[in-house]
Short mmCIF file of C-alpha atoms and ligand atoms in Angstrom, two decimals:
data_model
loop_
_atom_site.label_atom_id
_atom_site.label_comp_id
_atom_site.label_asym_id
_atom_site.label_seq_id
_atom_site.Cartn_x
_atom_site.Cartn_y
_atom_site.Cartn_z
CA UNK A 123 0.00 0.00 0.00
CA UNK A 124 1.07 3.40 -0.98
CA UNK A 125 2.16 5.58 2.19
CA UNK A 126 -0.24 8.71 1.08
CA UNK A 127 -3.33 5.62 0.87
CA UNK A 128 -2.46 4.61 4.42
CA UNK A 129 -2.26 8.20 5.86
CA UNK A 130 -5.57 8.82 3.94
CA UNK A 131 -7.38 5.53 4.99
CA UNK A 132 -5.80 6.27 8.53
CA UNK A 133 -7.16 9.97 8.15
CA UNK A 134 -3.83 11.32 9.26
CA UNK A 135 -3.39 12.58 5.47
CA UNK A 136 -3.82 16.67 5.45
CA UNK A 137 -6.07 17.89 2.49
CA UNK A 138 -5.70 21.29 0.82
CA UNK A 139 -8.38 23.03 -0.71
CA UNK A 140 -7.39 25.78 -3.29
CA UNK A 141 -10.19 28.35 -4.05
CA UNK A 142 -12.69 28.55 -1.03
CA UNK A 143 -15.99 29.27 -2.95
CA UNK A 144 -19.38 27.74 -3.69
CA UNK A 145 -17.18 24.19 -4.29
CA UNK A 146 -14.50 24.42 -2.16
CA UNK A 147 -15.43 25.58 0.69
CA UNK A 148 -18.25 22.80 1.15
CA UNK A 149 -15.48 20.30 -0.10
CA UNK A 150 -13.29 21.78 2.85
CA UNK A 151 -15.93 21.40 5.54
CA UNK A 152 -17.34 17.48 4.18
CA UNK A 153 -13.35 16.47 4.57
CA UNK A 154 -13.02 18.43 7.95
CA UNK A 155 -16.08 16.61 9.00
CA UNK A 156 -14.89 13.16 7.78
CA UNK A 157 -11.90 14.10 10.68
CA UNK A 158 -9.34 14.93 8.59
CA UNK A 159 -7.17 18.35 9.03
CA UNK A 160 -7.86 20.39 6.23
CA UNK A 161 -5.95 23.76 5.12
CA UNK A 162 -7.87 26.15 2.83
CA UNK A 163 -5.94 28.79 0.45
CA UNK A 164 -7.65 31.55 -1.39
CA UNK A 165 -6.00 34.62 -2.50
CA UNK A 166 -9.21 36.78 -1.00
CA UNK A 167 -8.32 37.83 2.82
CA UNK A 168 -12.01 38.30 3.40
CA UNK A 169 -12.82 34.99 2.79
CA UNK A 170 -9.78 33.47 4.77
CA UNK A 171 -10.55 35.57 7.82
CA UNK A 172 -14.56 34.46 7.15
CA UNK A 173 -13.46 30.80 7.34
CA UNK A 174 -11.22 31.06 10.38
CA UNK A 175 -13.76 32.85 12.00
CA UNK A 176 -16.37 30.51 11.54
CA UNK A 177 -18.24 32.86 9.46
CA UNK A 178 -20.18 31.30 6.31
CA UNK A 179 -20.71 33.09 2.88
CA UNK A 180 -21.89 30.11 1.25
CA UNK A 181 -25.78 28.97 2.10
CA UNK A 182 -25.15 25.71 1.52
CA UNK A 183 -22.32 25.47 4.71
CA UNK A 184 -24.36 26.68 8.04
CA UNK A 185 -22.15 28.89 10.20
CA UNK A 186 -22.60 26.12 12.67
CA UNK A 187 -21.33 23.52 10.68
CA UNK A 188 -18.34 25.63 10.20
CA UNK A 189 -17.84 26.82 13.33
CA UNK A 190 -17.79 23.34 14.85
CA UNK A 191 -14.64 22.44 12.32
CA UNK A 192 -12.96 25.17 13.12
CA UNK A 193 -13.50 25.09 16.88
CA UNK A 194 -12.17 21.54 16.58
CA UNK A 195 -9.02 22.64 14.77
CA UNK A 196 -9.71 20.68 11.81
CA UNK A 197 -10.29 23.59 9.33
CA UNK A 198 -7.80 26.75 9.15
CA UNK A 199 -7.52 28.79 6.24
CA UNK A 200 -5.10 30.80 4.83
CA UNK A 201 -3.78 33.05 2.01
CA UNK A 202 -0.42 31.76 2.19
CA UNK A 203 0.37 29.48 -0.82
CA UNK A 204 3.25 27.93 0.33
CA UNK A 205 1.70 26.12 3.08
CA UNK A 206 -0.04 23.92 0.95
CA UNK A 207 3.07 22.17 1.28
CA UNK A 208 2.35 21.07 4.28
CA UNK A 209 -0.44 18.50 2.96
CA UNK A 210 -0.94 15.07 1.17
CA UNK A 211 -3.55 15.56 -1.03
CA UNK A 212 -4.57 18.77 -2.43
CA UNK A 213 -7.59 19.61 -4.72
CA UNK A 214 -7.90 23.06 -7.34
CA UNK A 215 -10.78 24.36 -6.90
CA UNK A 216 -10.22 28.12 -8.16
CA UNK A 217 -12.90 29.71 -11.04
CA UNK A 218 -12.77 28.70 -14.72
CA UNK A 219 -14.77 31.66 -16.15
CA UNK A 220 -14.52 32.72 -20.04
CA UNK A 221 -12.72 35.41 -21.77
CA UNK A 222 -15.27 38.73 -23.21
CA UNK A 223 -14.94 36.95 -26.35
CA UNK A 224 -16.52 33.17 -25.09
CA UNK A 225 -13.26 31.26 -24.56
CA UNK A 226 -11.81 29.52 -21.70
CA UNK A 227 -10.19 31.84 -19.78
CA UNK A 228 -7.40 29.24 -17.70
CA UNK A 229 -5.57 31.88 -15.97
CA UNK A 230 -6.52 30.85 -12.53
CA UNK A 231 -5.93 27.05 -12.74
CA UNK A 232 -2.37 27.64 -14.52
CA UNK A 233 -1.40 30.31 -11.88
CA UNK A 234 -2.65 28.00 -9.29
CA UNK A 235 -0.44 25.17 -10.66
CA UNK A 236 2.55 27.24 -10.74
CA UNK A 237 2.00 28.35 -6.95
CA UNK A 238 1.86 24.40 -6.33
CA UNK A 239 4.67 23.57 -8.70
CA UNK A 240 6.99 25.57 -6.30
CA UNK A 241 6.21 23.90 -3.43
CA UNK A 242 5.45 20.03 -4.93
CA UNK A 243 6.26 17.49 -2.26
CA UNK A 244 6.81 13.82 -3.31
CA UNK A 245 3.97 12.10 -2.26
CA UNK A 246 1.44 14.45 -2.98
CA UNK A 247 -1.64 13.77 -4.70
CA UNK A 248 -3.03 16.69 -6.81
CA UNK A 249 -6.72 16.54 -7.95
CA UNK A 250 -8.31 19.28 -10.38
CA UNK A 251 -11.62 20.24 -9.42
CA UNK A 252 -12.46 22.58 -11.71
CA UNK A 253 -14.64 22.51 -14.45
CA UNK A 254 -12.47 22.29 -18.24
CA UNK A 255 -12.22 21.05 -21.41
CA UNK A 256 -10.95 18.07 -22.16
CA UNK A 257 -7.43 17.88 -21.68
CA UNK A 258 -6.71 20.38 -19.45
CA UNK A 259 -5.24 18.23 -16.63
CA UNK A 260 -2.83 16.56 -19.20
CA UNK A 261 -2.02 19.69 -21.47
CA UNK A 262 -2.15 22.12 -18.92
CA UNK A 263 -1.92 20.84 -15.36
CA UNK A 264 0.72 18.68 -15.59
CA UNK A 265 3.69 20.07 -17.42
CA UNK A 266 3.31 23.14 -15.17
CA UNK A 267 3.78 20.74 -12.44
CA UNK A 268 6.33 18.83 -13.59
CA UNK A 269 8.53 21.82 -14.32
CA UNK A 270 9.53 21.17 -10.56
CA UNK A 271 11.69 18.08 -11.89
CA UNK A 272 9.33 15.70 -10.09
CA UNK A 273 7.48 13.08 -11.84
CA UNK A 274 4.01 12.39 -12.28
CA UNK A 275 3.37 8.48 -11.03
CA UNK A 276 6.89 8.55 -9.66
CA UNK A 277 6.89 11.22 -7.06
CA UNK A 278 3.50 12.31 -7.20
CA UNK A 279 -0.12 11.70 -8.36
CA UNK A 280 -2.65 14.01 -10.76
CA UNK A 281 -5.52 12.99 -11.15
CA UNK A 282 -9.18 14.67 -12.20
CA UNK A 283 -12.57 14.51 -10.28
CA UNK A 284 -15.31 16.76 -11.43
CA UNK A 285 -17.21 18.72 -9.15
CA UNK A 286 -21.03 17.87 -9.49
CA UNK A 287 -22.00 20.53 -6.59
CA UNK A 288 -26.30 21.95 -7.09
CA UNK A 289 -26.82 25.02 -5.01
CA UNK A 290 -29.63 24.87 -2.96
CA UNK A 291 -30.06 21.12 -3.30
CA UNK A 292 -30.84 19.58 0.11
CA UNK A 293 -31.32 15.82 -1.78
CA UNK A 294 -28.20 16.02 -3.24
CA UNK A 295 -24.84 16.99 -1.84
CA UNK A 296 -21.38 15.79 -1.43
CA UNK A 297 -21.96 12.62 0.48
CA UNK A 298 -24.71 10.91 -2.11
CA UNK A 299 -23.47 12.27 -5.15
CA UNK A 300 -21.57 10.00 -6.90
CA UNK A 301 -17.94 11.34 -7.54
CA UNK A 302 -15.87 10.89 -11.01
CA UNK A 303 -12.18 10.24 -10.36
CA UNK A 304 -9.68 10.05 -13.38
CA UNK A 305 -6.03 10.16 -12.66
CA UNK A 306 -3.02 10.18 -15.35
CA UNK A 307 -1.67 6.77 -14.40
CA UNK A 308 -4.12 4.11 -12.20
CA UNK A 309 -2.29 4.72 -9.30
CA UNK A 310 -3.73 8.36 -9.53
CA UNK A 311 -7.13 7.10 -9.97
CA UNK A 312 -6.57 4.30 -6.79
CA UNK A 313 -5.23 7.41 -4.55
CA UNK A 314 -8.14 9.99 -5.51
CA UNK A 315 -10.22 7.09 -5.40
CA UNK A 316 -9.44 6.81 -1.74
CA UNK A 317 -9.42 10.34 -0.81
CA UNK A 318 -12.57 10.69 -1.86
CA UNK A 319 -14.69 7.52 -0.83
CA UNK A 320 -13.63 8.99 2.74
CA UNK A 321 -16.42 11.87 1.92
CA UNK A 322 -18.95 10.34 -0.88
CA UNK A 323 -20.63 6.95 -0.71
CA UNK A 324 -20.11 6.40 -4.55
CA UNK A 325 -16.98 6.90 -6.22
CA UNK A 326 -16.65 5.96 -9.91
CA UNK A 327 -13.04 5.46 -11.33
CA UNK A 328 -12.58 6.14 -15.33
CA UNK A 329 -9.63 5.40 -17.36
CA UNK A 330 -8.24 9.62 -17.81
CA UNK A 331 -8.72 12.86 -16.88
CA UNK A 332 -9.85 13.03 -20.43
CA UNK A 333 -13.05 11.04 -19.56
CA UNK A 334 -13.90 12.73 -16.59
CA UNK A 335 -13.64 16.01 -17.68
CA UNK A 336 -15.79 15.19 -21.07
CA UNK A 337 -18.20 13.71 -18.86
CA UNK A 338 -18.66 16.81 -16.38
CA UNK A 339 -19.06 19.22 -19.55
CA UNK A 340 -21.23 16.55 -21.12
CA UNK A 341 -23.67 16.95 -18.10
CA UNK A 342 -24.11 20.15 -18.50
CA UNK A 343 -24.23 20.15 -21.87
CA UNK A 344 -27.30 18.19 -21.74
CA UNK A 345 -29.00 20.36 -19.23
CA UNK A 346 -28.20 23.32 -21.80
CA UNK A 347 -29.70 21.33 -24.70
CA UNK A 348 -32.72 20.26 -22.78
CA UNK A 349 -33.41 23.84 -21.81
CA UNK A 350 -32.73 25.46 -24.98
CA UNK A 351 -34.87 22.60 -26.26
CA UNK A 352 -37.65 23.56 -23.75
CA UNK A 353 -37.28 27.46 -24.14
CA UNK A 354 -38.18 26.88 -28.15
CA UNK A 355 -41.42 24.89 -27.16
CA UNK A 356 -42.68 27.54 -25.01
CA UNK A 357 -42.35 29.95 -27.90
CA UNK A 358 -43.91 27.65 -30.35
CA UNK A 359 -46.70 27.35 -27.54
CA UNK A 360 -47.27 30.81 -27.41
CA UNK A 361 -47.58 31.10 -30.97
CA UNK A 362 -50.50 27.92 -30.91
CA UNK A 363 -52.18 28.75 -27.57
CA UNK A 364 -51.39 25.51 -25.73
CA UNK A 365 -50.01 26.19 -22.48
CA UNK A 366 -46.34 24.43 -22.42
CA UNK A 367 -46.48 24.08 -18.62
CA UNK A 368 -49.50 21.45 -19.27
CA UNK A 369 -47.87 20.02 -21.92
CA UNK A 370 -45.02 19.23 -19.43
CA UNK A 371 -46.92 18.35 -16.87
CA UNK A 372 -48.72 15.76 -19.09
CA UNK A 373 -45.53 14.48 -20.85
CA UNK A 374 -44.21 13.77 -17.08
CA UNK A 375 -46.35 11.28 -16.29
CA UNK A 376 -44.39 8.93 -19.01
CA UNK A 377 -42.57 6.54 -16.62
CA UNK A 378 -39.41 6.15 -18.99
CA UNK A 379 -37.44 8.04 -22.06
CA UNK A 380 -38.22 11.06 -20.20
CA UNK A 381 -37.26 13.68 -17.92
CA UNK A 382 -39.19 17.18 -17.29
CA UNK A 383 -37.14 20.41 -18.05
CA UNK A 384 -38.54 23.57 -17.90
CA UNK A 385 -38.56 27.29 -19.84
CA UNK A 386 -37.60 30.06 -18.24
CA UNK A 387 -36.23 33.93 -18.64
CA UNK A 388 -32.65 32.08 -19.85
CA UNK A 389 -29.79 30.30 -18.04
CA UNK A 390 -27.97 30.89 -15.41
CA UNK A 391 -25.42 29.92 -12.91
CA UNK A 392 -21.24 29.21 -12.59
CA UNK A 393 -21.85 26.10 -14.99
CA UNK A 394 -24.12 26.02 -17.67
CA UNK A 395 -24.19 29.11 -19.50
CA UNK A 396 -20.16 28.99 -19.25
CA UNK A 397 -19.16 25.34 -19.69
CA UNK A 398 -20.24 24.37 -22.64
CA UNK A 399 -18.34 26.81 -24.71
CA UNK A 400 -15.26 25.15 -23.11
CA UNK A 401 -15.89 21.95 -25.05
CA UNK A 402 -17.02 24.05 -27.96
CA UNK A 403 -13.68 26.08 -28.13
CA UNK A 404 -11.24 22.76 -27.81
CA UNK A 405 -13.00 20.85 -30.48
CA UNK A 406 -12.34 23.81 -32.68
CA UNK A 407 -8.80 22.23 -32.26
CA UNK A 408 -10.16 18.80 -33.96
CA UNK A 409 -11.88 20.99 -36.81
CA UNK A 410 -15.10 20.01 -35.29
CA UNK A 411 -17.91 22.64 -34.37
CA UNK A 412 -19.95 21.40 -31.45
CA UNK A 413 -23.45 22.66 -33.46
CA UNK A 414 -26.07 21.32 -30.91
CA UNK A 415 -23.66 23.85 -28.39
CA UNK A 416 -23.64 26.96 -30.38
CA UNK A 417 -27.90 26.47 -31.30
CA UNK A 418 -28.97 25.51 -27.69
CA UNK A 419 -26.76 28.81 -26.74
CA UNK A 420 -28.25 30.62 -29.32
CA UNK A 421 -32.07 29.93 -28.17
CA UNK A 422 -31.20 30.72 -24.31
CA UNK A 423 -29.02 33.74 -24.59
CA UNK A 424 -32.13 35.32 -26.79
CA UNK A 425 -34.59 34.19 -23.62
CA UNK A 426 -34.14 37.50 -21.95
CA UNK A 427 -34.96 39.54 -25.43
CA UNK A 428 -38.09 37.43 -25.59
CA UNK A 429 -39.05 38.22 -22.10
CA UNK A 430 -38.46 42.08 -22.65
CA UNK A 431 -40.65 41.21 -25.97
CA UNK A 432 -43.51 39.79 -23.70
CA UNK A 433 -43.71 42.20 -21.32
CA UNK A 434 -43.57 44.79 -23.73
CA UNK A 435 -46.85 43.58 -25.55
CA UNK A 436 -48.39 42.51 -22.27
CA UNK A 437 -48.00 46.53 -21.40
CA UNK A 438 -49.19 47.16 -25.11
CA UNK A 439 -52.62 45.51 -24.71
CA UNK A 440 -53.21 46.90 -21.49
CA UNK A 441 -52.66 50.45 -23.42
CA UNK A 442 -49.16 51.26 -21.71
CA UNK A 443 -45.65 51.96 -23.22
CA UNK A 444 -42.70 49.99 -21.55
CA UNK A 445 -41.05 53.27 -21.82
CA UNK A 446 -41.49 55.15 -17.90
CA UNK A 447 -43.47 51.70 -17.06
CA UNK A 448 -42.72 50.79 -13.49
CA UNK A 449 -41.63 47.09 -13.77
CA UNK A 450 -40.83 45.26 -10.31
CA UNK A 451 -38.80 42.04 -10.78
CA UNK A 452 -39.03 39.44 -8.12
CA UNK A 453 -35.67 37.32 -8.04
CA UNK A 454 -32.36 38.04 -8.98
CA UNK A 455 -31.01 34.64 -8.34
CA UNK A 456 -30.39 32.72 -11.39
CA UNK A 457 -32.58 30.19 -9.74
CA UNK A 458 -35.12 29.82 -6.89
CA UNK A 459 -33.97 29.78 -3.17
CA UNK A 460 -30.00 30.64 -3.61
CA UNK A 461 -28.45 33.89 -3.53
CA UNK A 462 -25.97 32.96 -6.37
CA UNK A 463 -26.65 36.00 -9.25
CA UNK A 464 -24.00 35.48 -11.40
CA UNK A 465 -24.98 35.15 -14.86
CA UNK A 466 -28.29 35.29 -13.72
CA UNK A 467 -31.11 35.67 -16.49
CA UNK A 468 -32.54 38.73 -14.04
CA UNK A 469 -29.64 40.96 -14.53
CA UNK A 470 -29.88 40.88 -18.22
CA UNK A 471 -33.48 41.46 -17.89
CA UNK A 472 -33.09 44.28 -15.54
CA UNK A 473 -30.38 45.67 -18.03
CA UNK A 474 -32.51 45.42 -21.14
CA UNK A 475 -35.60 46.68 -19.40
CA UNK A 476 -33.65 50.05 -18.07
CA UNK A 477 -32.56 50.21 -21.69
CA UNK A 478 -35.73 50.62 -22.73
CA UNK A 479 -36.57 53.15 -20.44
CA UNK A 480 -38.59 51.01 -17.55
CA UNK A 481 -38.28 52.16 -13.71
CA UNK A 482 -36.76 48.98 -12.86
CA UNK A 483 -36.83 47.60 -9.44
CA UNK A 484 -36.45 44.44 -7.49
CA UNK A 485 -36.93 42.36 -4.67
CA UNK A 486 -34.76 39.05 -3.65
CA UNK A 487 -34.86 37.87 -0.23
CA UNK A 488 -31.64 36.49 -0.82
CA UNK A 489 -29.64 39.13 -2.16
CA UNK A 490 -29.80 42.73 -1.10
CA UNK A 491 -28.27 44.87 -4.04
CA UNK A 492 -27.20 44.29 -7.29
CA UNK A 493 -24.63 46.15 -9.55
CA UNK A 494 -25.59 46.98 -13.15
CA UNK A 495 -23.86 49.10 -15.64
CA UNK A 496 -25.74 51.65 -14.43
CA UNK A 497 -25.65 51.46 -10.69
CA UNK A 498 -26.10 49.59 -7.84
CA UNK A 499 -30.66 48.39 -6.95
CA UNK A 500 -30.97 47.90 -3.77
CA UNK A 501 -34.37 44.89 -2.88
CA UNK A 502 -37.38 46.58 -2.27
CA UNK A 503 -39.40 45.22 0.33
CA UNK A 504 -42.37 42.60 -1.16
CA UNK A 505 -45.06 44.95 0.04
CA UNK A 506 -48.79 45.06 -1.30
CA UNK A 507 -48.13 49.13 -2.25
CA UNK A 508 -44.93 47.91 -4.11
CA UNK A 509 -46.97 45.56 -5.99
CA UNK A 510 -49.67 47.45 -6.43
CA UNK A 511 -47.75 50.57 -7.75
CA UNK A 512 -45.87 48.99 -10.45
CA UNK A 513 -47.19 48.77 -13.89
CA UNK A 514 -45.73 45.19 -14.25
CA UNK A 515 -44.49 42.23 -11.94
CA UNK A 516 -42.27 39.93 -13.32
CA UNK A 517 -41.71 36.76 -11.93
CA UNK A 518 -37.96 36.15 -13.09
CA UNK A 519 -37.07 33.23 -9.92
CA UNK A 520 -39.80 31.66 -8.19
CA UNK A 521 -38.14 31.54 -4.86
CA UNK A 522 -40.62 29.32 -2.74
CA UNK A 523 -41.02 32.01 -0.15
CA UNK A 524 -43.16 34.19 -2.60
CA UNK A 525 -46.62 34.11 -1.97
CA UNK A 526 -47.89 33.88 -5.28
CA UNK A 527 -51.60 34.13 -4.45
CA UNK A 528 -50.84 37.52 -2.52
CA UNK A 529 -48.41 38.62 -5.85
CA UNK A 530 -51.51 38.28 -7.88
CA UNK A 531 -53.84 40.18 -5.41
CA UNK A 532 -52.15 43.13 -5.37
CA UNK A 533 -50.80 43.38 -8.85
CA UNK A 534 -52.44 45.06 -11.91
CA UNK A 535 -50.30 42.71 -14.13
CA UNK A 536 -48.12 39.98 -13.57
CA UNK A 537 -45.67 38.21 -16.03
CA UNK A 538 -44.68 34.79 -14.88
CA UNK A 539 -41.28 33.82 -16.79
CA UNK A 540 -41.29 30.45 -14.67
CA UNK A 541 -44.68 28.96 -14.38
CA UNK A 542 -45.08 29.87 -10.82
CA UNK A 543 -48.42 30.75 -11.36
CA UNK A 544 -49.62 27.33 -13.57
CA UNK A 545 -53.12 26.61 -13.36
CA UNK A 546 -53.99 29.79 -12.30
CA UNK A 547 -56.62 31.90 -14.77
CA UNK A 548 -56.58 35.45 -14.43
CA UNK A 549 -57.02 38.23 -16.92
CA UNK A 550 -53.77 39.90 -15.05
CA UNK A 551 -51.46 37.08 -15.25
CA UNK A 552 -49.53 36.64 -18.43
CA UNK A 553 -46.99 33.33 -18.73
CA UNK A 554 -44.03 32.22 -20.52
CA UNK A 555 -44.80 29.67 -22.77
CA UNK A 556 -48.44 29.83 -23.02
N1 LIG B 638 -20.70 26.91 -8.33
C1 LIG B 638 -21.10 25.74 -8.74
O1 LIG B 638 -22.26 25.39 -8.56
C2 LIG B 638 -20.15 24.77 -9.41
C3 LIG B 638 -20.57 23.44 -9.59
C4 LIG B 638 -19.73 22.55 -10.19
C5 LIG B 638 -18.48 22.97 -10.64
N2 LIG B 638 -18.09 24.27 -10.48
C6 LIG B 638 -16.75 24.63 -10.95
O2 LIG B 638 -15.89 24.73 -9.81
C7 LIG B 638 -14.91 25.75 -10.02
C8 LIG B 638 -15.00 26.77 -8.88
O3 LIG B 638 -16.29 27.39 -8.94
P1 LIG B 638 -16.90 28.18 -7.71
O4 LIG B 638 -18.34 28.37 -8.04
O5 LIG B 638 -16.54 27.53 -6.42
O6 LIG B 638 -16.11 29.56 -7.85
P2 LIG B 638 -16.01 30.72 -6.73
O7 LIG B 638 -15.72 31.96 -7.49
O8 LIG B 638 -17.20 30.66 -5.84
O9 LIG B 638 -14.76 30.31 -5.86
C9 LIG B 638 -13.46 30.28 -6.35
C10 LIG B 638 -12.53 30.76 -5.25
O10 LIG B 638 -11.21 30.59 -5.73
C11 LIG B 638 -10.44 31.68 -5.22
N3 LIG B 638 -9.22 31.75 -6.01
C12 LIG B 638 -9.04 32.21 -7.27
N4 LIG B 638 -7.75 32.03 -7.63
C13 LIG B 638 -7.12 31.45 -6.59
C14 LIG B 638 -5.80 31.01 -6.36
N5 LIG B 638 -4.85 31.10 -7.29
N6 LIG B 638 -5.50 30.48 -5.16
C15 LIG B 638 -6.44 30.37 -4.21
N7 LIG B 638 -7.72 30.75 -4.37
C16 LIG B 638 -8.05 31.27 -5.55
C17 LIG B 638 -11.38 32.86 -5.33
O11 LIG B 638 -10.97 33.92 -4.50
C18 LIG B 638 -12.70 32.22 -4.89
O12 LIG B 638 -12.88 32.34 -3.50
C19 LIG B 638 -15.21 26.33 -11.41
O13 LIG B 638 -14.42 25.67 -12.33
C20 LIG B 638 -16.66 25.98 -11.61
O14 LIG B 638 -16.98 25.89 -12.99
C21 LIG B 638 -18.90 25.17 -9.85
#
């Protein structure tokens, strides 16, 4: 048995986690829980001093569940890269967003590898996190590291594990999500195989870092497809006056071949919107062009535009110019019940609506102001004058927390981008997809 697998079956191993955000910082506190010492890095002080003081930014870690790991001296944190020396196993899990123009933007995870190139210790395991294209670990990861003269399978391991992290899912979550481990040699898949079977009751070896990282952007390539797939019904819908919610709701009940997705104002999130264009970008490499990519893209980037368009003629019939309307948005959150806005669908329709000359505002239990090109909103509080005073409510996330009955009540006109309102018949209610 390999020393780092007895120190990690023994839990004596010490795991770093690199970037300390919506995936690694629950990654530090499931390993910290499964009694191993764990040392976070991230170049933000905030979010070091946060961590060390037991303070959570993430809502899916509870400042108690934090607290307790740090009380117990199993989680410190720290902005000091060279520590990360002092550990056996240590995971990247630093951003992989995309350049102005759509293409990967690596910067982080090469930067990251140098830090850890100049402090490699034989032994270690490193295991990229990250989401990438295929071949990143390989390409990217690895010569980086082995510009430190040690060598991969001889003085230390690389493998890749995809992070399969939902926001806001309390089914779902580090422990019965199956984990995807594929290392550069087997013994990198045995050791990450190890590591992380002492946090997740499934762990699923594949041949390369190749195959886990296709499979991770081939996840969310679906979802994008499906969506994009879904967001072109609703508009067809529209068009015939059958009500795509029903239709979904019907085609559901099919106990095989299918699973529901649903429309909405666009896409959203750290993954989807952003991932797939790092598979589109490498196969550019094999003169291949990823087409089912670039169309489901296509039809969800344009949701937001279609949204504007709906409200617009909602406003129309009801003998009112979006220009000067008073439009109140309810969620920012680029889905319901998380505070996560980045690339949310709202923004953009906040954005285009101001464009056009709306009095935008917003409320989102979850997140308190929001910067746009043209300012910071701060939430306005749900009230029944605030729904009553503006011209239009959108629905934009259906957080559960809204009361959509009282919504309704108290607006003149409500557009419902998510089918919170299904079912419902009301001269003042206007849906997506229907
Ligand atoms: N958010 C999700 O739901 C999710 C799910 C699955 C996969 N992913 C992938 O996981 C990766 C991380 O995403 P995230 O949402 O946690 O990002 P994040 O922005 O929430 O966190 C990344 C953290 O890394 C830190 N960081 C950046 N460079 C660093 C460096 N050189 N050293 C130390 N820290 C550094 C940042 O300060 C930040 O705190 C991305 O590749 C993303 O695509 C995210």
């Amino acid at each position: 048995m390999l020393k780092l697998e007895e120190k990690i079956r023994s839990k004596s191993a010490k795991i770093g986690i690199v970037g300390l955000g919506y995936v690694g910082l629950p990654l530090a506190v499931a390993f910290s829980e499964a009694g191993f010492k764990v040392l976070g890095v991230d170049v933000q002080r905030r979010r070091v001093d946060a961590v060390n003081q037991g303070q959570s930014y993430i809502a899916d870690v509870s400042a108690e569940r934090l607290q307790a790991v740090v009380a117990n001296n199993l989680l410190q944190a720290t902005t000091e890269q060279s520590r990360l020396k002092e550990t056996d196993a240590i995971c990247i899990c630093v951003p992989t967003p995309l350049t102005k123009t759509k293409d990967p933007d690596l910067s982080y995870v090469t930067h990251e590898s140098k830090e850890i190139a100049k402090c490699l210790q034989p032994g270690q395991l490193i295991v990229l996190e990250s989401t990438t294209y295929p071949g990143t670990t390989r390409e990217v990861v690895l010569p980086i590291l082995e510009s430190s003269k040690l060598r991969v399978g001889v003085d230390f391991y690389l493998a890749y594990s995809p992070e399969r992290f939902d926001p806001g899912n309390k089914k779902h979550g580090i422990r019965n999500t199956p984990k995807i481990v594929g290392g550069i040699n087997s013994q990198s898949t045995e050791l990450a195989q190890v590591l992380y079977s002492q946090i997740a009751e499934t762990v699923v070896p594949v041949s390369c870092p190749e195959v886990a990282e296709m499979t991770k952007i081939f996840e969310n390539v679906f979802r994008s497809v499906n969506i994009a797939l879904v967001n072109e019904l609703a508009q067809l819908c529209h068009n015939m006056n059958v009500s795509v919610w029903e239709v979904i709701d019907a085609a559901s009940t099919k106990p095989f071949g299918y699973m529901p997705f649903y429309p909405g104002p666009g896409i959203g999130g750290h993954c989807i919107p952003l991932d797939p264009y790092y598979l589109a970008s490498k196969a550019r490499e094999f003169d291949f062009h990823t087409r089912f990519i670039e169309l489901a893209a296509e039809i969800n980037e344009r949701m937001p535009y279609y949204v504007v368009f709906g409200i617009m003629e909602a406003l129309n019939t009801r003998g009112k110019g979006l220009n000067g309307a008073r439009v109140l948005i309810l969620g920012v959150a680029y889905k319901k019940d998380v505070e996560d806005v980045r690339e949310s669908p709202s923004l953009k329709l906040t954005q285009l609506l101001s464009d056009k000359g709306a009095k935008v505002s917003y409320n989102d239990p979850y997140t308190l102001k929001i910067k746009l090109s043209q300012g910071e909103l701060t939430s306005v509080a749900l009230t029944k004058e605030n729904l009553s005073s503006a011209d239009c409510v959108v629905i934009a996330t259906d957080h559960s927390c809204y009361d959509v009955d009282e919504v309704i009540a108290h607006s003149k006109l409500v557009f419902d981008a998510r089918g919170a309102t299904r079912g419902l018949k009301d001269n003042n209610i206007v849906r997506l997809g229907e």
